[in-house]
Short mmCIF file of C-alpha atoms in Angstrom, two decimals:
data_model
loop_
_atom_site.label_atom_id
_atom_site.label_comp_id
_atom_site.label_asym_id
_atom_site.label_seq_id
_atom_site.Cartn_x
_atom_site.Cartn_y
_atom_site.Cartn_z
CA UNK A 22 127.35 0.45 102.33
CA UNK A 23 125.32 2.89 100.24
CA UNK A 24 122.19 3.03 102.39
CA UNK A 25 121.62 5.01 105.59
CA UNK A 26 122.98 4.41 109.06
CA UNK A 27 121.86 1.22 110.79
CA UNK A 28 119.73 -0.10 112.28
CA UNK A 29 117.28 -0.01 109.39
CA UNK A 30 114.90 -2.32 107.55
CA UNK A 31 117.38 -2.84 104.71
CA UNK A 32 121.09 -2.19 104.24
CA UNK A 33 122.54 -2.05 100.72
CA UNK A 34 126.20 -2.92 100.18
CA UNK A 35 127.66 -2.14 96.76
CA UNK A 36 130.71 -3.68 95.12
CA UNK A 37 132.25 -2.25 91.96
CA UNK A 38 135.10 -3.59 89.86
CA UNK A 39 136.11 -6.58 87.72
CA UNK A 40 135.68 -9.07 90.59
CA UNK A 41 132.20 -7.93 91.66
CA UNK A 42 130.79 -11.21 90.36
CA UNK A 43 133.41 -13.12 92.34
CA UNK A 44 132.18 -11.48 95.54
CA UNK A 45 128.66 -12.79 94.84
CA UNK A 46 129.99 -16.28 94.08
CA UNK A 47 132.09 -16.45 97.25
CA UNK A 48 129.25 -15.34 99.53
CA UNK A 49 126.13 -16.50 97.68
CA UNK A 50 127.34 -19.52 95.71
CA UNK A 51 126.71 -18.13 92.21
CA UNK A 52 126.19 -15.01 90.13
CA UNK A 53 122.48 -14.39 89.45
CA UNK A 54 121.22 -13.46 85.97
CA UNK A 55 122.12 -9.89 85.04
CA UNK A 56 119.84 -7.23 86.49
CA UNK A 57 117.59 -9.78 88.18
CA UNK A 58 117.09 -9.78 91.95
CA UNK A 59 117.53 -13.23 93.50
CA UNK A 60 117.31 -14.49 97.06
CA UNK A 61 120.56 -15.98 98.29
CA UNK A 62 121.79 -17.39 101.58
CA UNK A 63 125.05 -15.58 102.24
CA UNK A 64 127.78 -17.60 103.96
CA UNK A 65 131.22 -16.82 105.27
CA UNK A 66 133.65 -18.15 102.61
CA UNK A 67 136.01 -19.54 105.25
CA UNK A 68 133.79 -20.96 108.00
CA UNK A 69 130.61 -21.58 106.01
CA UNK A 70 128.52 -19.85 108.71
CA UNK A 71 125.28 -18.27 107.52
CA UNK A 72 125.56 -14.48 107.50
CA UNK A 73 122.12 -13.48 106.19
CA UNK A 74 119.38 -14.36 103.73
CA UNK A 75 119.37 -11.47 101.28
CA UNK A 76 118.48 -10.19 97.84
CA UNK A 77 121.46 -9.91 95.48
CA UNK A 78 121.89 -8.28 92.08
CA UNK A 79 124.58 -8.42 89.42
CA UNK A 80 124.84 -5.32 87.19
CA UNK A 81 127.44 -5.89 84.46
CA UNK A 82 129.24 -2.91 82.98
CA UNK A 83 129.43 -0.67 81.13
CA UNK A 84 125.69 0.07 81.20
CA UNK A 85 125.33 0.80 84.92
CA UNK A 86 126.15 3.47 87.48
CA UNK A 87 129.95 3.15 87.54
CA UNK A 88 130.61 1.76 84.05
CA UNK A 89 132.19 -1.43 85.44
CA UNK A 90 130.77 -4.66 86.87
CA UNK A 91 128.75 -4.01 90.03
CA UNK A 92 127.08 -6.15 92.67
CA UNK A 93 124.50 -5.20 95.26
CA UNK A 94 123.61 -7.07 98.43
CA UNK A 95 120.31 -6.03 100.04
CA UNK A 96 120.70 -7.22 103.63
CA UNK A 97 118.66 -7.04 106.78
CA UNK A 98 119.69 -3.73 108.30
CA UNK A 99 121.00 -4.75 111.71
CA UNK A 100 124.48 -3.65 112.73
CA UNK A 101 125.72 -7.18 113.41
CA UNK A 102 124.53 -8.43 110.00
CA UNK A 103 126.22 -5.55 108.20
CA UNK A 104 129.46 -5.97 110.13
CA UNK A 105 129.60 -9.72 109.43
CA UNK A 106 129.02 -9.31 105.67
CA UNK A 107 131.54 -6.44 105.43
CA UNK A 108 134.12 -8.55 107.26
CA UNK A 109 133.54 -11.48 104.90
CA UNK A 110 133.88 -9.23 101.84
CA UNK A 111 137.05 -7.63 103.19
CA UNK A 112 138.61 -11.09 103.51
CA UNK A 113 138.29 -11.73 99.75
CA UNK A 114 141.56 -11.00 97.95
CA UNK A 115 141.38 -7.85 95.82
CA UNK A 116 138.46 -6.23 97.64
CA UNK A 117 138.82 -3.15 99.84
CA UNK A 118 136.59 -0.47 101.29
CA UNK A 119 135.58 2.31 98.92
CA UNK A 120 136.81 5.82 99.60
CA UNK A 121 134.33 8.73 99.87
CA UNK A 122 132.83 9.41 96.45
CA UNK A 123 134.78 6.60 94.77
CA UNK A 124 131.76 5.07 93.04
CA UNK A 125 130.89 8.43 91.49
CA UNK A 126 134.53 9.09 90.63
CA UNK A 127 134.69 5.76 88.79
CA UNK A 128 131.53 6.75 86.92
CA UNK A 129 133.29 9.97 85.89
CA UNK A 130 136.49 8.15 84.89
CA UNK A 131 134.50 5.64 82.83
CA UNK A 132 132.54 8.33 81.01
CA UNK A 133 129.18 7.64 82.68
CA UNK A 134 128.88 11.29 83.72
CA UNK A 135 130.94 14.45 83.30
CA UNK A 136 132.19 16.91 85.89
CA UNK A 137 129.18 19.25 85.72
CA UNK A 138 126.83 16.30 86.23
CA UNK A 139 128.94 15.07 89.16
CA UNK A 140 128.74 18.51 90.77
CA UNK A 141 124.99 18.45 90.27
CA UNK A 142 124.85 15.06 91.98
CA UNK A 143 126.80 16.44 94.93
CA UNK A 144 124.32 19.31 95.18
CA UNK A 145 121.41 16.87 94.94
CA UNK A 146 122.71 14.88 97.91
CA UNK A 147 122.89 18.05 100.02
CA UNK A 148 119.62 19.63 98.78
CA UNK A 149 117.26 20.59 101.60
CA UNK A 150 114.62 22.63 99.76
CA UNK A 151 112.56 22.08 96.62
CA UNK A 152 114.39 24.88 94.78
CA UNK A 153 117.76 23.33 95.60
CA UNK A 154 116.52 19.91 94.48
CA UNK A 155 115.24 21.21 91.13
CA UNK A 156 118.47 22.97 90.24
CA UNK A 157 120.64 20.07 91.36
CA UNK A 158 118.47 17.62 89.43
CA UNK A 159 118.85 19.70 86.27
CA UNK A 160 122.66 19.76 86.66
CA UNK A 161 122.86 16.05 87.46
CA UNK A 162 120.67 15.30 84.42
CA UNK A 163 123.11 17.06 82.11
CA UNK A 164 121.30 20.35 81.39
CA UNK A 165 124.49 22.42 81.67
CA UNK A 166 126.64 19.72 80.11
CA UNK A 167 124.41 19.51 77.04
CA UNK A 168 124.51 23.27 76.59
CA UNK A 169 128.30 23.40 76.96
CA UNK A 170 128.66 20.59 74.42
CA UNK A 171 126.51 22.54 71.92
CA UNK A 172 128.73 25.60 72.46
CA UNK A 173 131.82 23.44 72.04
CA UNK A 174 130.59 22.06 68.71
CA UNK A 175 129.98 25.61 67.43
CA UNK A 176 133.40 26.62 68.72
CA UNK A 177 135.09 23.74 66.88
CA UNK A 178 133.29 24.75 63.70
CA UNK A 179 134.61 28.30 64.07
CA UNK A 180 138.10 27.02 64.85
CA UNK A 181 138.05 24.86 61.72
CA UNK A 182 137.35 27.95 59.63
CA UNK A 183 140.33 29.73 61.16
CA UNK A 184 142.67 26.75 60.74
CA UNK A 185 141.69 26.50 57.09
CA UNK A 186 142.50 30.17 56.63
CA UNK A 187 145.89 29.70 58.31
CA UNK A 188 146.87 26.49 56.50
CA UNK A 189 145.58 27.14 53.00
CA UNK A 190 145.28 30.88 52.65
CA UNK A 191 147.67 30.78 49.67
CA UNK A 192 145.45 28.35 47.78
CA UNK A 193 142.72 29.54 45.49
CA UNK A 194 139.97 27.28 46.88
CA UNK A 195 140.06 28.71 50.41
CA UNK A 196 138.98 32.30 51.01
CA UNK A 197 139.62 34.57 53.98
CA UNK A 198 137.34 34.41 56.99
CA UNK A 199 133.81 35.28 55.83
CA UNK A 200 131.92 38.24 57.32
CA UNK A 201 129.58 35.81 59.07
CA UNK A 202 132.49 34.56 61.19
CA UNK A 203 132.44 37.63 63.45
CA UNK A 204 128.66 37.47 63.73
CA UNK A 205 128.79 33.81 64.80
CA UNK A 206 131.47 34.54 67.39
CA UNK A 207 129.50 37.43 68.87
CA UNK A 208 126.29 35.39 68.88
CA UNK A 209 128.06 32.60 70.79
CA UNK A 210 129.57 35.04 73.28
CA UNK A 211 126.19 36.71 73.81
CA UNK A 212 124.51 33.37 74.44
CA UNK A 213 127.09 32.52 77.10
CA UNK A 214 126.62 35.99 78.56
CA UNK A 215 122.90 35.36 79.02
CA UNK A 216 123.70 32.34 81.16
CA UNK A 217 126.10 34.44 83.21
CA UNK A 218 123.39 37.02 83.90
CA UNK A 219 121.15 34.40 85.53
CA UNK A 220 121.17 33.97 89.35
CA UNK A 221 124.06 31.88 90.65
CA UNK A 222 123.83 28.56 92.45
CA UNK A 223 125.36 29.93 95.67
CA UNK A 224 122.16 31.77 96.59
CA UNK A 225 120.41 28.39 96.44
CA UNK A 226 123.11 26.47 98.29
CA UNK A 227 123.82 29.01 101.01
CA UNK A 228 120.41 30.65 101.18
CA UNK A 229 119.29 34.21 100.51
CA UNK A 230 121.33 36.19 103.06
CA UNK A 231 119.21 38.49 105.23
CA UNK A 232 120.89 40.60 107.92
CA UNK A 233 118.95 42.18 110.78
CA UNK A 234 120.67 45.40 111.83
CA UNK A 235 120.13 48.55 113.83
CA UNK A 236 121.18 50.29 117.06
CA UNK A 237 121.19 48.55 120.46
CA UNK A 238 117.79 47.64 121.97
CA UNK A 239 115.98 47.98 118.64
CA UNK A 240 114.54 44.47 118.90
CA UNK A 241 116.94 42.75 116.50
CA UNK A 242 117.42 39.53 118.45
CA UNK A 243 113.73 39.23 119.28
CA UNK A 244 112.82 39.65 115.60
CA UNK A 245 115.56 37.19 114.62
CA UNK A 246 114.11 34.57 116.98
CA UNK A 247 110.56 35.23 115.78
CA UNK A 248 111.44 34.85 112.10
CA UNK A 249 113.43 31.63 112.45
CA UNK A 250 111.02 30.18 114.99
CA UNK A 251 113.44 29.41 117.82
CA UNK A 252 115.15 31.14 120.72
CA UNK A 253 118.58 31.14 119.12
CA UNK A 254 119.61 34.66 120.13
CA UNK A 255 119.65 36.04 123.68
CA UNK A 256 117.19 38.91 123.82
CA UNK A 257 117.37 41.26 126.86
CA UNK A 258 116.72 44.96 127.56
CA UNK A 259 120.44 45.40 128.26
CA UNK A 260 122.22 47.31 125.50
CA UNK A 261 125.07 45.47 123.80
CA UNK A 262 123.90 41.93 124.65
CA UNK A 263 124.67 40.67 121.14
CA UNK A 264 128.43 40.78 120.60
CA UNK A 265 128.96 38.55 117.56
CA UNK A 266 127.24 37.45 114.37
CA UNK A 267 124.62 34.75 114.88
CA UNK A 268 123.69 32.80 111.72
CA UNK A 269 120.76 30.47 111.12
CA UNK A 270 119.75 28.67 107.92
CA UNK A 271 115.99 28.21 107.58
CA UNK A 272 113.52 27.39 104.83
CA UNK A 273 110.41 29.52 104.46
CA UNK A 274 107.82 28.23 101.99
CA UNK A 275 110.54 26.11 100.38
CA UNK A 276 112.93 29.04 99.90
CA UNK A 277 116.35 28.76 101.62
CA UNK A 278 117.41 31.72 103.76
CA UNK A 279 120.46 32.54 105.85
CA UNK A 280 119.47 35.00 108.59
CA UNK A 281 122.05 36.85 110.67
CA UNK A 282 121.61 38.71 113.95
CA UNK A 283 124.20 41.41 114.53
CA UNK A 284 125.54 43.59 117.31
CA UNK A 285 123.83 46.92 117.85
CA UNK A 286 125.54 49.60 115.75
CA UNK A 287 126.57 52.75 117.61
CA UNK A 288 129.60 55.02 117.80
CA UNK A 289 129.68 55.88 121.51
CA UNK A 290 130.86 52.65 123.11
CA UNK A 291 134.01 52.27 125.20
CA UNK A 292 133.68 48.49 125.37
CA UNK A 293 136.45 46.94 123.27
CA UNK A 294 134.56 43.65 122.75
CA UNK A 295 131.42 45.50 121.69
CA UNK A 296 133.46 47.57 119.21
CA UNK A 297 134.72 44.36 117.62
CA UNK A 298 131.12 43.12 117.38
CA UNK A 299 130.06 46.37 115.72
CA UNK A 300 132.84 46.08 113.13
CA UNK A 301 131.75 42.55 112.36
CA UNK A 302 128.18 43.77 112.04
CA UNK A 303 129.26 46.37 109.47
CA UNK A 304 131.08 43.69 107.46
CA UNK A 305 127.97 41.52 107.58
CA UNK A 306 125.91 44.40 106.18
CA UNK A 307 128.28 44.66 103.23
CA UNK A 308 127.82 41.03 102.17
CA UNK A 309 124.08 40.72 102.86
CA UNK A 310 121.61 40.22 100.02
CA UNK A 311 119.06 42.19 102.04
CA UNK A 312 119.21 44.26 105.23
CA UNK A 313 116.26 44.59 107.61
CA UNK A 314 116.93 47.94 109.27
CA UNK A 315 115.46 48.55 112.72
CA UNK A 316 117.10 51.93 113.41
CA UNK A 317 116.31 55.56 112.52
CA UNK A 318 115.17 56.18 108.96
CA UNK A 319 118.08 58.48 108.15
CA UNK A 320 120.68 55.86 109.14
CA UNK A 321 119.30 53.06 106.96
CA UNK A 322 121.77 51.51 104.50
CA UNK A 323 120.98 51.81 100.82
CA UNK A 324 118.32 49.35 99.60
CA UNK A 325 117.56 48.24 103.17
CA UNK A 326 114.01 47.52 104.28
CA UNK A 327 112.90 49.92 107.00
CA UNK A 328 111.02 48.02 109.69
CA UNK A 329 109.05 49.47 112.58
CA UNK A 330 109.41 47.01 115.44
CA UNK A 331 107.99 46.45 118.93
CA UNK A 332 104.66 47.90 117.79
CA UNK A 333 103.00 46.22 120.79
CA UNK A 334 104.71 48.79 123.06
CA UNK A 335 103.03 52.23 123.42
CA UNK A 336 106.40 54.03 123.39
CA UNK A 337 108.00 52.19 120.49
CA UNK A 338 109.98 54.10 117.86
CA UNK A 339 107.59 55.16 115.08
CA UNK A 340 108.68 55.50 111.45
CA UNK A 341 107.33 57.63 108.63
CA UNK A 342 106.95 55.00 105.95
CA UNK A 343 108.09 51.57 107.15
CA UNK A 344 107.89 48.62 104.80
CA UNK A 345 106.50 46.51 107.66
CA UNK A 346 105.25 47.07 111.20
CA UNK A 347 105.98 44.04 113.36
CA UNK A 348 105.93 42.74 116.90
CA UNK A 349 108.08 39.77 117.87
CA UNK A 350 105.95 39.38 121.02
CA UNK A 351 102.43 39.31 119.57
CA UNK A 352 103.37 38.18 116.07
CA UNK A 353 101.73 41.21 114.45
CA UNK A 354 103.03 41.73 110.91
CA UNK A 355 105.33 38.67 110.96
CA UNK A 356 103.29 36.65 108.46
CA UNK A 357 103.26 39.55 106.00
CA UNK A 358 107.01 40.05 106.49
CA UNK A 359 107.73 36.38 105.78
CA UNK A 360 105.59 36.44 102.63
CA UNK A 361 107.39 39.58 101.43
CA UNK A 362 110.79 38.01 102.10
CA UNK A 363 109.86 34.89 100.12
CA UNK A 364 108.60 36.90 97.14
CA UNK A 365 111.68 39.11 97.17
CA UNK A 366 114.14 36.21 97.49
CA UNK A 367 112.50 34.27 94.68
CA UNK A 368 113.32 37.10 92.28
CA UNK A 369 117.04 36.57 93.03
CA UNK A 370 116.87 32.80 92.54
CA UNK A 371 116.70 30.64 89.43
CA UNK A 372 113.24 30.22 87.98
CA UNK A 373 111.75 26.73 87.48
CA UNK A 374 113.58 25.05 84.62
CA UNK A 375 116.50 27.51 84.78
CA UNK A 376 119.93 26.09 85.59
CA UNK A 377 122.05 28.08 88.01
CA UNK A 378 125.79 27.78 87.59
CA UNK A 379 128.16 27.84 90.53
CA UNK A 380 130.77 30.51 91.15
CA UNK A 381 133.65 28.55 89.61
CA UNK A 382 131.48 27.42 86.68
CA UNK A 383 130.57 31.06 86.12
CA UNK A 384 134.24 32.04 86.18
CA UNK A 385 135.02 29.46 83.49
CA UNK A 386 132.09 30.55 81.34
CA UNK A 387 133.21 34.16 81.78
CA UNK A 388 136.69 33.27 80.52
CA UNK A 389 135.16 31.55 77.50
CA UNK A 390 132.87 34.50 76.77
CA UNK A 391 135.78 36.96 76.90
CA UNK A 392 138.01 34.80 74.69
CA UNK A 393 135.31 34.33 72.04
CA UNK A 394 134.45 38.04 72.02
CA UNK A 395 138.13 38.92 71.59
CA UNK A 396 138.39 36.39 68.76
CA UNK A 397 135.54 38.17 66.98
CA UNK A 398 137.38 41.48 67.12
CA UNK A 399 140.91 40.29 66.28
CA UNK A 400 142.28 40.91 62.80
CA UNK A 401 145.17 38.43 63.00
CA UNK A 402 144.11 34.83 62.34
CA UNK A 403 146.77 33.54 64.73
CA UNK A 404 145.28 35.58 67.57
CA UNK A 405 141.78 34.43 66.61
CA UNK A 406 142.89 30.78 66.70
CA UNK A 407 144.53 31.21 70.10
CA UNK A 408 141.45 32.86 71.64
CA UNK A 409 139.23 30.08 70.34
CA UNK A 410 141.65 27.53 71.81
CA UNK A 411 141.45 29.28 75.19
CA UNK A 412 137.65 29.11 75.06
CA UNK A 413 137.72 25.40 74.20
CA UNK A 414 140.07 24.68 77.11
CA UNK A 415 137.70 26.43 79.54
CA UNK A 416 134.80 24.31 78.23
CA UNK A 417 136.93 21.18 78.74
CA UNK A 418 137.76 22.24 82.28
CA UNK A 419 134.08 22.81 83.03
CA UNK A 420 133.01 19.34 81.89
CA UNK A 421 136.10 17.57 83.20
CA UNK A 422 137.94 16.83 79.98
CA UNK A 423 140.86 18.80 81.39
CA UNK A 424 140.24 18.46 85.13
CA UNK A 425 143.16 18.35 87.57
CA UNK A 426 143.53 15.58 90.15
CA UNK A 427 143.47 18.07 93.03
CA UNK A 428 140.16 19.47 91.86
CA UNK A 429 138.70 15.98 91.43
CA UNK A 430 139.89 14.98 94.90
CA UNK A 431 138.21 18.03 96.40
CA UNK A 432 134.92 17.36 94.60
CA UNK A 433 134.54 13.63 95.16
CA UNK A 434 135.89 13.88 98.70
CA UNK A 435 132.63 15.67 99.60
CA UNK A 436 130.61 12.55 98.81
CA UNK A 437 129.81 9.98 101.46
CA UNK A 438 131.29 6.47 101.43
CA UNK A 439 129.11 4.26 99.22
CA UNK A 440 128.43 7.09 96.74
#
């Protein structure tokens, strides 16, 4: 079943493989014309009992989602109807339940999409914000794949020049590598480098990581709750209430954030559990994209935003030049803080139309960039040829031409059943 959880208005069951048409014949009596929705009365092949009156489609391969014959049954979405049809299908020899992501994996195996497009589809299914959707849609539509293929074609052209130099260098009609060879290699490496300088996909998937930090009783948990809009953290006047890292993913104006509330940082505690919480807080500071600092100005980490909090209290801690003055109780300054956070986070995220590569995609592109740059500088044609081969292999790994089964299992295992 490729539709949502029942009960629902409609449930869609998909069948893919050489006997997809047989499944329609056994349940509905005949195979409808290709790509034409027809109403059929579905019956149990053994008992003849009516299972449902449904719309059915036959989508012959290879010009469809999986590249092989497919059938779709659009049922009424009650649990009993779905269970009866699934049981009838399972009784047909040769049919079995699909594994998670098997439809998409068959599309990959049959050349309907490459690995980068499949990864984009996985991101699209998990997208929760407009920014995430745009980037995933670009990947799934082949934006990265098309660019990698263009680089690969240029790489093959360069490799052909080197092979000619190696194979026929003793013949009069083939000269040594021309001066333009190095320039083309460097231009290709620089173009890949520009993609590597762009924001990565992880900041979109995981959210822009903002850590709220400071000494005990600085108002961290109260501010954390006010920003995310829920009472997730326990806020009390008792010092050391927060002992561990509290994480919340939220979307503000369509921008994904990951906020963390941390233990109060101080050096004079004898509480062993609190000391562990403080160490975890320091580690969280190190991996944050941005720190909102609620403590003394002189103790603020580098690049942190200094915030003056609890401004509704007459005796609150004043700061010389805070970036924002806020109150988690009255809401003063919170709207301005949120707007500032959104503007700041957007600068670290891909711009509209820009494709963000993932960490492992970036690692592969980095390997290709290094190999091509080294090929440009090498004087031995054998070394040049080897570096260009290394670059081509990394391109093939990125698009799936040289993907390992373990990697494919890990990717397609993230998909739901029916996708």
